[in-house]
Coordinates of C-alpha atoms in Angstrom, one line a residue:
Chain V
X2 CA 60.8 21.9 -51.1
X3 CA 63.9 21.3 -48.9
X4 CA 66.9 22.8 -50.8
X5 CA 69.2 20.1 -48.6
X6 CA 67.4 17.2 -50.3
X7 CA 67.8 18.9 -53.9
X8 CA 71.3 19.4 -52.8
X9 CA 71.8 16.0 -51.9
X10 CA 70.0 14.3 -54.9
X11 CA 72.1 16.5 -57.4
X12 CA 75.3 15.0 -55.6
X13 CA 73.9 11.7 -55.6
X14 CA 73.1 12.0 -59.7
X15 CA 76.8 13.3 -60.0
X16 CA 78.0 9.9 -58.6
X17 CA 75.7 7.9 -61.0
X18 CA 72.5 7.3 -58.9
X19 CA 70.2 7.6 -61.8
X20 CA 67.0 7.7 -59.4
X21 CA 67.9 10.9 -58.4
X22 CA 67.1 12.3 -61.8
X23 CA 63.1 12.2 -61.1
X24 CA 63.4 14.3 -58.2
X25 CA 65.8 16.6 -59.2
X26 CA 63.4 16.9 -62.6
X27 CA 60.4 17.2 -60.4
X28 CA 61.5 19.7 -58.0
X29 CA 62.9 22.0 -60.5
X30 CA 61.4 22.2 -63.9
X31 CA 58.6 24.8 -63.5
X32 CA 60.8 27.8 -62.7
X33 CA 63.1 27.0 -65.8
X34 CA 60.2 26.2 -67.9
X35 CA 58.6 29.6 -67.0
X36 CA 61.4 31.7 -67.4
X37 CA 61.9 30.0 -70.8
X38 CA 58.4 30.5 -71.8
X39 CA 58.5 34.5 -70.9
X40 CA 61.3 34.6 -73.5
X41 CA 59.8 32.1 -76.3
X42 CA 56.1 32.7 -75.9
X43 CA 55.3 29.3 -77.4
X44 CA 54.8 25.9 -75.3
X45 CA 56.1 23.5 -78.0
X46 CA 59.6 25.7 -78.4
X47 CA 59.5 26.2 -74.6
X48 CA 59.5 22.3 -74.1
X49 CA 62.1 21.9 -76.6
X50 CA 64.1 24.3 -74.5
X51 CA 63.4 23.0 -71.5
X52 CA 64.7 19.3 -72.9
X53 CA 67.8 21.1 -74.1
X54 CA 68.5 22.5 -70.8
X55 CA 68.4 19.8 -68.8
X56 CA 70.2 17.6 -71.2
X57 CA 73.2 20.5 -71.3
X58 CA 72.9 21.1 -67.7
X59 CA 73.1 17.6 -66.2
X60 CA 76.0 16.7 -68.7
X61 CA 77.6 19.4 -67.3
X62 CA 76.7 18.9 -63.6
X63 CA 80.0 19.2 -62.4
X64 CA 80.1 22.5 -63.3
X65 CA 77.7 23.3 -60.8
X66 CA 78.8 24.6 -57.6
X67 CA 77.4 22.2 -54.8
X68 CA 75.3 24.7 -52.5
X69 CA 74.8 27.5 -54.5
X70 CA 71.4 27.9 -56.2
X71 CA 70.8 25.0 -58.7
X72 CA 67.3 26.3 -59.8
X73 CA 68.9 29.7 -60.5
X74 CA 71.8 28.2 -62.2
X75 CA 69.3 25.8 -64.5
X76 CA 67.4 29.2 -65.2
X77 CA 70.4 30.9 -66.4
X78 CA 71.3 28.1 -68.9
X79 CA 67.4 27.9 -70.1
X80 CA 67.2 31.8 -70.6
X81 CA 70.6 31.6 -72.6
X82 CA 69.0 28.8 -74.6
X83 CA 65.9 30.1 -75.2
X84 CA 67.5 33.4 -76.5
X85 CA 69.7 31.6 -78.9
X86 CA 66.4 29.7 -80.0
X87 CA 64.8 33.0 -80.7
X88 CA 67.8 34.3 -82.5
X89 CA 68.0 31.0 -84.6
X90 CA 64.2 31.0 -85.4
X91 CA 64.9 34.8 -86.5
X92 CA 67.2 33.7 -89.1
X93 CA 65.4 30.4 -90.2
X94 CA 61.8 31.3 -90.4
X95 CA 61.0 33.4 -93.3
X96 CA 57.1 33.1 -92.8
X97 CA 55.1 35.0 -90.6
X98 CA 53.5 32.7 -88.3
X99 CA 52.2 35.6 -86.1
X100 CA 50.2 37.1 -88.3
X101 CA 48.7 34.2 -90.1
X102 CA 48.9 31.3 -87.7
X103 CA 46.0 29.4 -89.3
X104 CA 47.7 29.3 -92.7
X105 CA 50.9 27.7 -91.2
X106 CA 49.2 25.3 -88.8
X107 CA 51.0 27.2 -86.0
X108 CA 47.9 28.3 -83.9
X109 CA 47.8 24.7 -81.8
X110 CA 51.1 26.2 -80.4
X111 CA 49.7 29.7 -79.3
X112 CA 49.2 30.1 -75.5
X113 CA 45.9 31.0 -74.1
X114 CA 45.4 34.9 -74.4
X115 CA 45.4 35.2 -70.8
X116 CA 49.1 33.9 -71.0
X117 CA 50.3 35.5 -73.7
X118 CA 48.9 38.9 -72.1
X119 CA 50.9 38.2 -69.1
X120 CA 54.3 37.4 -70.9
X121 CA 53.6 40.8 -72.9
X122 CA 52.8 43.1 -69.9
X123 CA 54.3 41.8 -66.9
X124 CA 57.9 42.0 -65.7
X125 CA 60.0 38.9 -66.1
X126 CA 60.0 38.5 -61.9
X127 CA 56.1 39.1 -62.1
X128 CA 55.6 37.0 -64.6
X129 CA 57.2 33.9 -62.9
X130 CA 55.8 34.5 -59.7
X131 CA 52.5 34.8 -61.0
X132 CA 53.1 31.2 -62.7
X133 CA 54.3 29.5 -59.9
X134 CA 51.8 30.5 -57.5
X135 CA 48.8 30.7 -59.9
X136 CA 49.7 28.0 -62.3
X137 CA 52.0 25.3 -61.2
X138 CA 50.4 25.6 -58.1
X139 CA 53.3 26.3 -55.5
X140 CA 52.7 27.8 -52.4
X141 CA 53.9 31.5 -52.1
X142 CA 56.5 30.2 -49.7
X143 CA 57.8 27.4 -52.0
X144 CA 57.8 30.0 -54.8
X145 CA 60.2 32.1 -52.6
X146 CA 62.5 29.0 -51.8
X147 CA 62.8 28.4 -55.5
X148 CA 63.4 31.7 -56.4
X149 CA 65.8 32.7 -53.6
X150 CA 63.7 36.0 -52.6
X151 CA 61.7 36.7 -49.5
X152 CA 57.8 35.6 -49.1
X153 CA 57.1 39.2 -49.0
X154 CA 58.2 39.8 -52.0
X155 CA 56.6 36.8 -53.9
X156 CA 53.3 38.0 -52.4
X157 CA 53.6 41.5 -53.3
X158 CA 54.5 40.6 -57.0
X159 CA 51.9 38.1 -57.1
X160 CA 49.5 40.6 -56.3
X161 CA 50.9 43.4 -58.5
X162 CA 50.8 40.9 -61.5
X163 CA 47.2 39.9 -60.8
X164 CA 46.1 43.4 -60.5
X165 CA 48.0 44.4 -63.8
X166 CA 46.1 41.7 -65.7
X167 CA 42.8 42.6 -64.4
X168 CA 42.9 46.4 -65.0
X169 CA 43.7 45.1 -68.6
X170 CA 41.3 42.7 -69.0
X171 CA 38.6 45.4 -67.3
X172 CA 39.7 47.8 -69.7
X173 CA 39.2 45.0 -72.8
X174 CA 35.8 44.2 -70.9
X175 CA 36.9 40.8 -70.2
X176 CA 37.0 40.6 -66.2
Chain O
X18 CA 41.2 39.2 -58.8
X19 CA 39.5 35.6 -58.3
X20 CA 38.5 35.5 -61.9
X21 CA 42.0 36.1 -63.0
X22 CA 43.2 33.2 -60.7
X23 CA 40.2 30.8 -61.9
X24 CA 41.2 31.2 -65.6
X25 CA 44.8 30.8 -65.1
X26 CA 44.1 27.7 -63.5
X27 CA 41.6 26.6 -65.9
X28 CA 44.0 27.2 -68.6
X29 CA 47.1 25.9 -66.6
X30 CA 47.0 22.2 -68.7
X31 CA 47.3 24.5 -71.9
X32 CA 50.5 25.7 -70.7
X33 CA 52.1 23.6 -68.5
X34 CA 55.0 21.6 -70.1
X35 CA 54.0 17.9 -71.4
X36 CA 55.3 14.9 -69.1
X37 CA 57.0 13.6 -72.3
X38 CA 59.7 16.2 -71.6
X39 CA 61.0 14.3 -68.9
X40 CA 61.1 11.2 -70.7
X41 CA 62.8 12.7 -73.6
X42 CA 65.9 14.2 -71.4
X43 CA 66.0 11.1 -69.6
X44 CA 66.3 8.9 -72.7
X45 CA 68.4 11.4 -74.2
X46 CA 70.7 10.9 -71.0
X47 CA 70.6 7.4 -70.9
X48 CA 68.7 7.6 -67.5
X49 CA 66.6 4.7 -67.6
X50 CA 64.1 4.2 -64.8
X51 CA 65.1 1.5 -62.2
X52 CA 62.6 -0.2 -59.9
X53 CA 62.3 1.1 -56.8
X54 CA 63.7 -0.3 -53.7
X55 CA 61.3 -2.4 -51.7
X56 CA 61.1 -2.9 -47.7
X57 CA 63.1 -6.1 -46.8
X58 CA 64.7 -7.6 -43.9
X59 CA 67.7 -6.3 -42.7
X60 CA 70.2 -7.2 -40.1
X61 CA 70.6 -4.7 -37.3
X62 CA 67.9 -2.3 -37.9
X63 CA 66.0 -2.9 -35.0
X64 CA 69.2 -1.8 -33.0
X65 CA 69.5 1.0 -35.0
X66 CA 66.3 2.2 -34.1
X67 CA 66.6 1.9 -30.5
X68 CA 69.6 4.0 -30.2
X69 CA 67.8 6.4 -32.8
X70 CA 66.7 8.6 -30.1
X71 CA 63.0 7.8 -29.4
X72 CA 62.2 10.3 -26.9
X73 CA 64.0 13.0 -29.0
X74 CA 61.5 11.7 -31.9
X75 CA 58.8 11.7 -29.7
X76 CA 59.5 15.2 -28.4
X77 CA 58.8 16.4 -32.2
X78 CA 55.9 14.2 -32.7
X79 CA 53.8 15.2 -29.8
X80 CA 54.4 18.7 -31.0
X81 CA 53.4 17.5 -34.6
X82 CA 50.6 15.7 -33.1
X83 CA 49.3 19.2 -31.4
X84 CA 49.9 20.9 -34.6
X85 CA 47.9 18.8 -36.6
X86 CA 45.2 19.3 -34.2
X87 CA 45.2 22.9 -35.3
X88 CA 44.2 21.8 -38.6
X89 CA 41.3 19.6 -37.7
X90 CA 39.3 20.9 -35.0
X91 CA 39.8 24.6 -35.6
X92 CA 39.7 24.9 -39.4
X93 CA 37.5 21.5 -40.3
X94 CA 35.5 21.4 -37.5
X95 CA 34.9 25.0 -36.6
X96 CA 36.7 25.3 -33.4
X97 CA 36.0 23.8 -29.8
X98 CA 33.4 25.1 -27.4
X99 CA 34.8 27.5 -25.0
X100 CA 34.1 29.5 -21.8
X101 CA 32.6 29.2 -18.6
X102 CA 29.7 31.3 -17.4
X103 CA 29.8 34.2 -18.0
X104 CA 32.8 33.4 -20.3
X105 CA 35.9 35.3 -20.5
X106 CA 36.7 36.3 -24.1
X107 CA 39.4 35.3 -26.5
X108 CA 40.3 37.5 -29.7
X109 CA 38.7 36.0 -33.1
X110 CA 41.8 33.9 -33.6
X111 CA 41.8 32.4 -30.2
X112 CA 41.3 29.1 -31.6
X113 CA 44.4 29.6 -33.9
X114 CA 46.6 30.6 -31.1
X115 CA 45.6 27.8 -28.8
X116 CA 47.0 25.2 -31.1
X117 CA 50.1 26.8 -31.8
X118 CA 50.6 27.5 -28.3
X119 CA 49.9 23.8 -27.3
X120 CA 52.6 22.8 -30.4
X121 CA 54.9 25.1 -28.7
X122 CA 54.3 23.9 -25.3
X123 CA 54.7 20.3 -26.3
X124 CA 57.7 21.2 -28.3
X125 CA 59.2 23.4 -25.3
X126 CA 58.2 20.7 -22.4
X127 CA 60.0 17.9 -24.7
X128 CA 63.1 20.0 -25.3
X129 CA 63.9 20.9 -21.7
X130 CA 62.6 17.7 -20.2
X131 CA 64.1 14.0 -20.6
X132 CA 63.9 14.1 -24.3
X133 CA 66.6 17.0 -24.7
X134 CA 69.4 14.5 -23.4
X135 CA 68.5 12.1 -25.7
X136 CA 69.2 14.2 -28.6
X137 CA 72.7 13.7 -29.2
X138 CA 72.1 10.1 -29.3
X139 CA 69.9 10.2 -32.3
X140 CA 71.2 7.7 -34.7
X141 CA 70.4 8.1 -38.5
X142 CA 69.1 5.9 -41.1
X143 CA 72.2 5.9 -43.5
X144 CA 70.8 6.8 -47.1
X145 CA 69.9 3.4 -48.8
X146 CA 72.5 1.8 -46.6
X147 CA 70.3 -1.0 -45.5
X148 CA 66.7 -2.1 -46.2
X149 CA 64.2 -2.0 -43.1
X150 CA 62.7 -4.7 -41.8
X151 CA 59.0 -4.8 -40.8
X152 CA 59.8 -4.5 -37.0
X153 CA 61.7 -1.6 -37.5
X154 CA 59.2 0.2 -39.7
X155 CA 56.6 -0.6 -37.3
X156 CA 58.2 0.8 -34.3
X157 CA 59.5 3.9 -36.3
X158 CA 55.7 4.3 -37.7
X159 CA 54.0 3.8 -34.3
X160 CA 55.8 7.2 -33.3
X161 CA 54.8 9.0 -36.3
X162 CA 51.1 7.5 -36.0
X163 CA 50.0 9.5 -33.3
X164 CA 50.0 12.4 -35.4
X165 CA 47.8 10.4 -38.0
X166 CA 45.6 9.4 -35.0
X167 CA 44.7 12.9 -34.4
X168 CA 43.3 13.3 -37.6
X169 CA 40.8 10.5 -36.5
X170 CA 40.1 12.1 -33.3
X171 CA 37.9 15.1 -32.8
X172 CA 38.6 17.6 -30.0
X173 CA 42.0 16.0 -29.0
X174 CA 42.9 19.6 -28.2
X175 CA 40.4 21.7 -26.3
X176 CA 40.9 25.3 -24.8
X177 CA 38.9 27.5 -22.5
X178 CA 39.2 31.0 -22.3
X179 CA 39.5 32.3 -18.2
X180 CA 39.8 35.4 -16.9
X181 CA 43.2 37.2 -16.8
X182 CA 44.9 37.0 -13.8
X183 CA 46.6 39.9 -12.0
X184 CA 50.0 38.6 -12.5
X185 CA 49.7 38.8 -16.2
X186 CA 47.3 42.0 -16.4
X187 CA 49.4 43.4 -19.1
X188 CA 47.8 40.9 -21.5
X189 CA 44.4 41.0 -22.9
X190 CA 43.2 37.3 -23.1
X191 CA 44.1 34.1 -21.1
X192 CA 43.3 30.6 -22.1
X193 CA 44.2 27.1 -21.1
X194 CA 44.8 24.5 -23.6
X195 CA 44.5 20.9 -22.8
X196 CA 45.9 18.3 -24.9
X197 CA 45.2 14.4 -24.7
X198 CA 47.4 11.4 -25.6
X199 CA 46.1 8.4 -27.2
X200 CA 45.5 7.2 -23.6
X201 CA 43.6 9.8 -22.5
X202 CA 46.0 11.5 -20.2
X203 CA 46.0 15.2 -20.4
X204 CA 48.5 17.8 -20.6
X205 CA 47.6 21.4 -20.1
X206 CA 49.2 24.6 -20.8
X207 CA 48.2 28.3 -20.0
X208 CA 48.9 31.2 -22.5
X209 CA 48.4 34.9 -21.9
X210 CA 48.4 37.2 -24.7
X211 CA 47.5 40.2 -26.4
X212 CA 46.7 40.7 -30.1
X213 CA 46.8 44.2 -32.0
X214 CA 45.7 44.9 -35.6
X215 CA 48.8 45.9 -37.3
X216 CA 47.6 46.6 -41.0
X217 CA 44.4 46.6 -42.9
X218 CA 43.5 46.7 -46.4
X219 CA 40.2 46.4 -48.3
X220 CA 39.7 46.3 -52.1
X221 CA 36.2 45.6 -53.3
X222 CA 35.6 41.9 -52.2
X223 CA 39.0 41.5 -50.7
X224 CA 40.0 42.1 -47.2
X225 CA 43.6 41.5 -46.1
X226 CA 44.4 42.1 -42.3
X227 CA 47.6 41.7 -40.5
X228 CA 47.9 41.2 -36.6
X229 CA 50.9 41.4 -34.0
X230 CA 50.7 38.8 -31.2
X231 CA 52.8 39.1 -27.6
X232 CA 52.5 37.1 -24.6
X233 CA 53.4 34.4 -22.4
X234 CA 53.3 30.9 -22.6
X235 CA 53.1 28.7 -19.1
X236 CA 54.0 24.9 -19.5
X237 CA 55.2 22.6 -17.0
X238 CA 58.7 23.4 -17.6
X239 CA 58.2 27.2 -17.2
X240 CA 57.2 30.3 -18.7
X241 CA 58.3 31.5 -21.9
X242 CA 57.6 34.7 -24.0
X243 CA 55.9 34.3 -27.1
X244 CA 55.7 36.9 -30.0
X245 CA 54.3 36.1 -33.5
X246 CA 52.0 37.6 -36.4
X247 CA 48.9 36.7 -38.3
X248 CA 47.8 37.6 -41.9
X249 CA 44.5 37.0 -43.1
X250 CA 43.1 37.3 -46.4
X251 CA 39.3 36.9 -47.5
X252 CA 37.7 37.1 -50.9
X253 CA 34.2 36.4 -51.6
X254 CA 32.4 36.4 -54.8
X255 CA 28.7 35.5 -54.9
X256 CA 28.9 31.7 -53.2
X257 CA 32.3 31.5 -53.9
X258 CA 34.7 32.2 -51.3
X259 CA 38.4 32.0 -51.1
X260 CA 40.5 32.5 -47.8
X261 CA 44.0 32.5 -46.8
X262 CA 45.6 32.5 -43.6
X263 CA 49.4 32.7 -42.2
X264 CA 50.5 32.3 -38.8
X265 CA 53.8 32.4 -37.5
X266 CA 54.5 32.0 -33.4
X267 CA 57.6 31.9 -31.9
X268 CA 58.2 30.8 -28.3
X269 CA 61.5 32.2 -26.8
X270 CA 63.8 29.2 -25.0
X271 CA 66.8 31.6 -24.2
X272 CA 66.9 34.8 -25.5
X273 CA 70.7 35.5 -24.6
X274 CA 71.6 32.9 -27.1
X275 CA 68.8 33.4 -29.6
X276 CA 67.3 29.9 -29.3
X277 CA 63.6 29.5 -29.4
X278 CA 60.9 27.3 -31.5
X279 CA 59.2 28.8 -34.1
X280 CA 55.9 27.8 -35.6
X281 CA 54.6 28.5 -39.3
X282 CA 51.0 27.8 -40.3
X283 CA 49.6 28.3 -43.8
X284 CA 46.0 27.6 -44.8
X285 CA 44.2 27.7 -48.2
X286 CA 40.3 27.3 -48.3
X287 CA 38.3 27.4 -51.6
X288 CA 34.7 27.0 -51.7
X289 CA 32.8 26.7 -54.7
X290 CA 29.5 25.3 -56.0
X291 CA 29.5 23.7 -52.3
X292 CA 32.5 22.2 -52.4
X293 CA 35.5 22.8 -50.2
X294 CA 39.0 22.1 -51.0
X295 CA 41.4 23.0 -48.1
X296 CA 45.0 22.9 -48.1
X297 CA 47.5 23.4 -44.9
X298 CA 51.1 23.4 -44.2
X299 CA 52.8 23.7 -41.0
X300 CA 56.2 23.7 -40.0
X301 CA 58.0 23.3 -36.7
X302 CA 61.5 25.0 -36.7
X303 CA 63.9 24.2 -33.7
X304 CA 66.6 27.2 -33.7
X305 CA 69.5 26.9 -31.1
X306 CA 72.1 29.7 -30.6
X307 CA 70.4 31.5 -33.8
X308 CA 71.1 28.4 -36.0
X309 CA 68.3 26.0 -37.1
X310 CA 68.7 22.4 -35.7
X311 CA 65.5 21.0 -36.5
X312 CA 62.7 21.1 -39.5
X313 CA 59.6 19.6 -39.3
X314 CA 56.8 19.8 -42.3
X315 CA 53.3 18.9 -42.4
X316 CA 51.0 19.2 -45.6
X317 CA 47.6 18.3 -45.1
X318 CA 45.3 18.0 -48.1
X319 CA 41.6 17.2 -48.2
X320 CA 39.8 16.9 -51.5
X321 CA 36.8 14.8 -52.7
X322 CA 36.4 13.4 -48.9
X323 CA 40.0 11.9 -49.1
X324 CA 42.6 13.2 -46.4
X325 CA 46.2 13.0 -47.0
X326 CA 48.9 14.0 -44.2
X327 CA 52.7 14.1 -45.5
X328 CA 55.3 14.6 -42.9
X329 CA 58.8 15.7 -43.6
X330 CA 61.3 15.7 -40.6
X331 CA 64.7 17.1 -41.4
X332 CA 67.6 16.8 -38.7
X333 CA 71.4 16.9 -38.8
X334 CA 70.7 17.1 -42.9
X335 CA 68.9 13.8 -43.1
X336 CA 65.4 13.3 -43.9
X337 CA 62.4 10.9 -43.1
X338 CA 58.9 11.4 -45.0
X339 CA 55.8 9.7 -44.3
X340 CA 52.8 10.2 -46.6
X341 CA 49.6 9.0 -44.8
X342 CA 45.9 8.3 -47.0
X343 CA 43.1 7.9 -44.8
X344 CA 40.2 5.3 -46.4
X345 CA 37.4 3.7 -44.7
X346 CA 36.7 0.2 -45.5
X347 CA 33.7 -1.7 -44.0
X348 CA 33.4 0.4 -41.4
X349 CA 36.9 0.5 -40.4
X350 CA 39.7 2.7 -41.0
X351 CA 42.5 2.3 -43.0
X352 CA 45.4 4.2 -43.4
X353 CA 47.8 3.6 -46.6
X354 CA 51.5 4.6 -46.0
X355 CA 54.0 5.5 -48.3
X356 CA 57.5 6.1 -45.9
X357 CA 61.1 7.1 -46.9
X358 CA 63.4 6.5 -43.9
X359 CA 66.5 8.8 -45.2
X360 CA 66.3 6.9 -48.4
X361 CA 64.8 3.5 -47.5
X362 CA 61.6 3.1 -49.0
X363 CA 58.4 1.0 -47.7
X364 CA 54.7 1.1 -48.5
X365 CA 52.1 -0.8 -46.3
X366 CA 48.6 -0.4 -44.7
X367 CA 47.6 0.2 -40.9
X368 CA 44.3 -1.3 -40.1
X369 CA 42.7 0.5 -37.1
X370 CA 40.0 -1.7 -35.4
X371 CA 38.4 -1.8 -32.1
X372 CA 41.5 0.4 -30.7
X373 CA 43.8 -1.8 -32.2
X374 CA 46.4 -1.2 -35.0
X375 CA 47.5 -3.9 -37.3
X376 CA 50.2 -3.5 -39.7
X377 CA 50.1 -5.3 -43.1
X378 CA 52.9 -4.9 -45.5
X379 CA 52.6 -5.3 -49.1
X380 CA 55.0 -4.8 -52.0
X381 CA 52.3 -3.4 -54.5
X382 CA 50.2 -0.4 -53.6
X383 CA 46.4 -1.1 -53.7
X384 CA 44.1 0.4 -55.8
X385 CA 40.9 1.3 -54.9

């Protein structure tokens, strides 16, 4: 992804060009989504928070400082909303979905075991890099651009994340 | 490690956000989709193109042509034959370097030759400012088409190991690289280089090696020091294999002003049950006085017998992108092209028959 082009599209959207939305969403949603998913650990909730993130962010587009780091800005908004969501859910949900998901029909929202494990055992940056590179299909160079970190760091953390998961699965006899 | 990657990929759809999220956002924000612009006649388009600096464009394109050729002959067709008898040898990655050298050589020649003088006159398309006429599209695409033609031609670039002359005895290897243009004209470069293993890591079925390269690239416009590195990762598991390689290669045009051309290549290849998927990305970057002035990205993807090339050229903060999809119909080659000339979009087909190129413009994409 070319950061310059993204900035141009942001400026275009701010100026009222609705066509720019597609490009902006397609080129930014994955890192935002995974940052949210890491916190809420539930696909449906993460999608809801992702939606809220874009709605709020794009309504307040004038508060984004052009040329800084748009994805980082979105991620910060997304993480705050995800934390709010957890707090709200903690207040509202009296039933223990995690212990008895089948009872409440919540099992369909559960993540596959490997993803659940990754969210539990990996550091946030390792998780995000692993998801971008191995799940969303981005090249390490693209992930590095998105996250604003060197490609060497992406390579290292991607490998570390894979090793951690493999070690745990091997201990459990699954890999 | 491969199992983990495979598991993650297999289960990706269960995790990735649904497309409806985008529509929900769009709906909530009142961003109803609008029809895309279509290519249409415009006044002044041809004139603008002529002023665009064809030579400058051609300079970058020629380099891209050569870079693309790294992709096909070396990685797709297993490389070109080398060597007189008795053959001087090249390092294991001689192919890899040969094509980078050719790319750099072409770009160097272009930037130091007539094309350089045209750079400043390059006129940009204004974003969405006007619609492009078919002639403008054809002329512009003709320049880019050189890249795609090299996808169709095998052995467009060849290289040959030669004995290292005394003058360059400091280097371990020497080779000539010959690039043929569409008319059959050949340009030859020579590269002298050494490669050293910088690090090696082995873990079960995975091997990772890093190499450093140094050398000298000789083109028609002069001799340029080159420096670079290569990272190769290989992983095998029974009849499945996965490999990744990265190369960066810089030819210094002016050490005092920190001006150079940088070429980056990245390739991933995955084989499973007799089927191979390949993805490659190339970037050509021009730095002047330590500042990047031009960037070209080439993505190549081959899957299920279909080849796609995506080009993106960024200069002066503006961007042209073209996506070529190669198909065969009735023994002829057809290129389906989607282009975005700095915001002005066009879709069309190019039929290649008996050495001629026929453009056919359409307002709708053709389905197979």
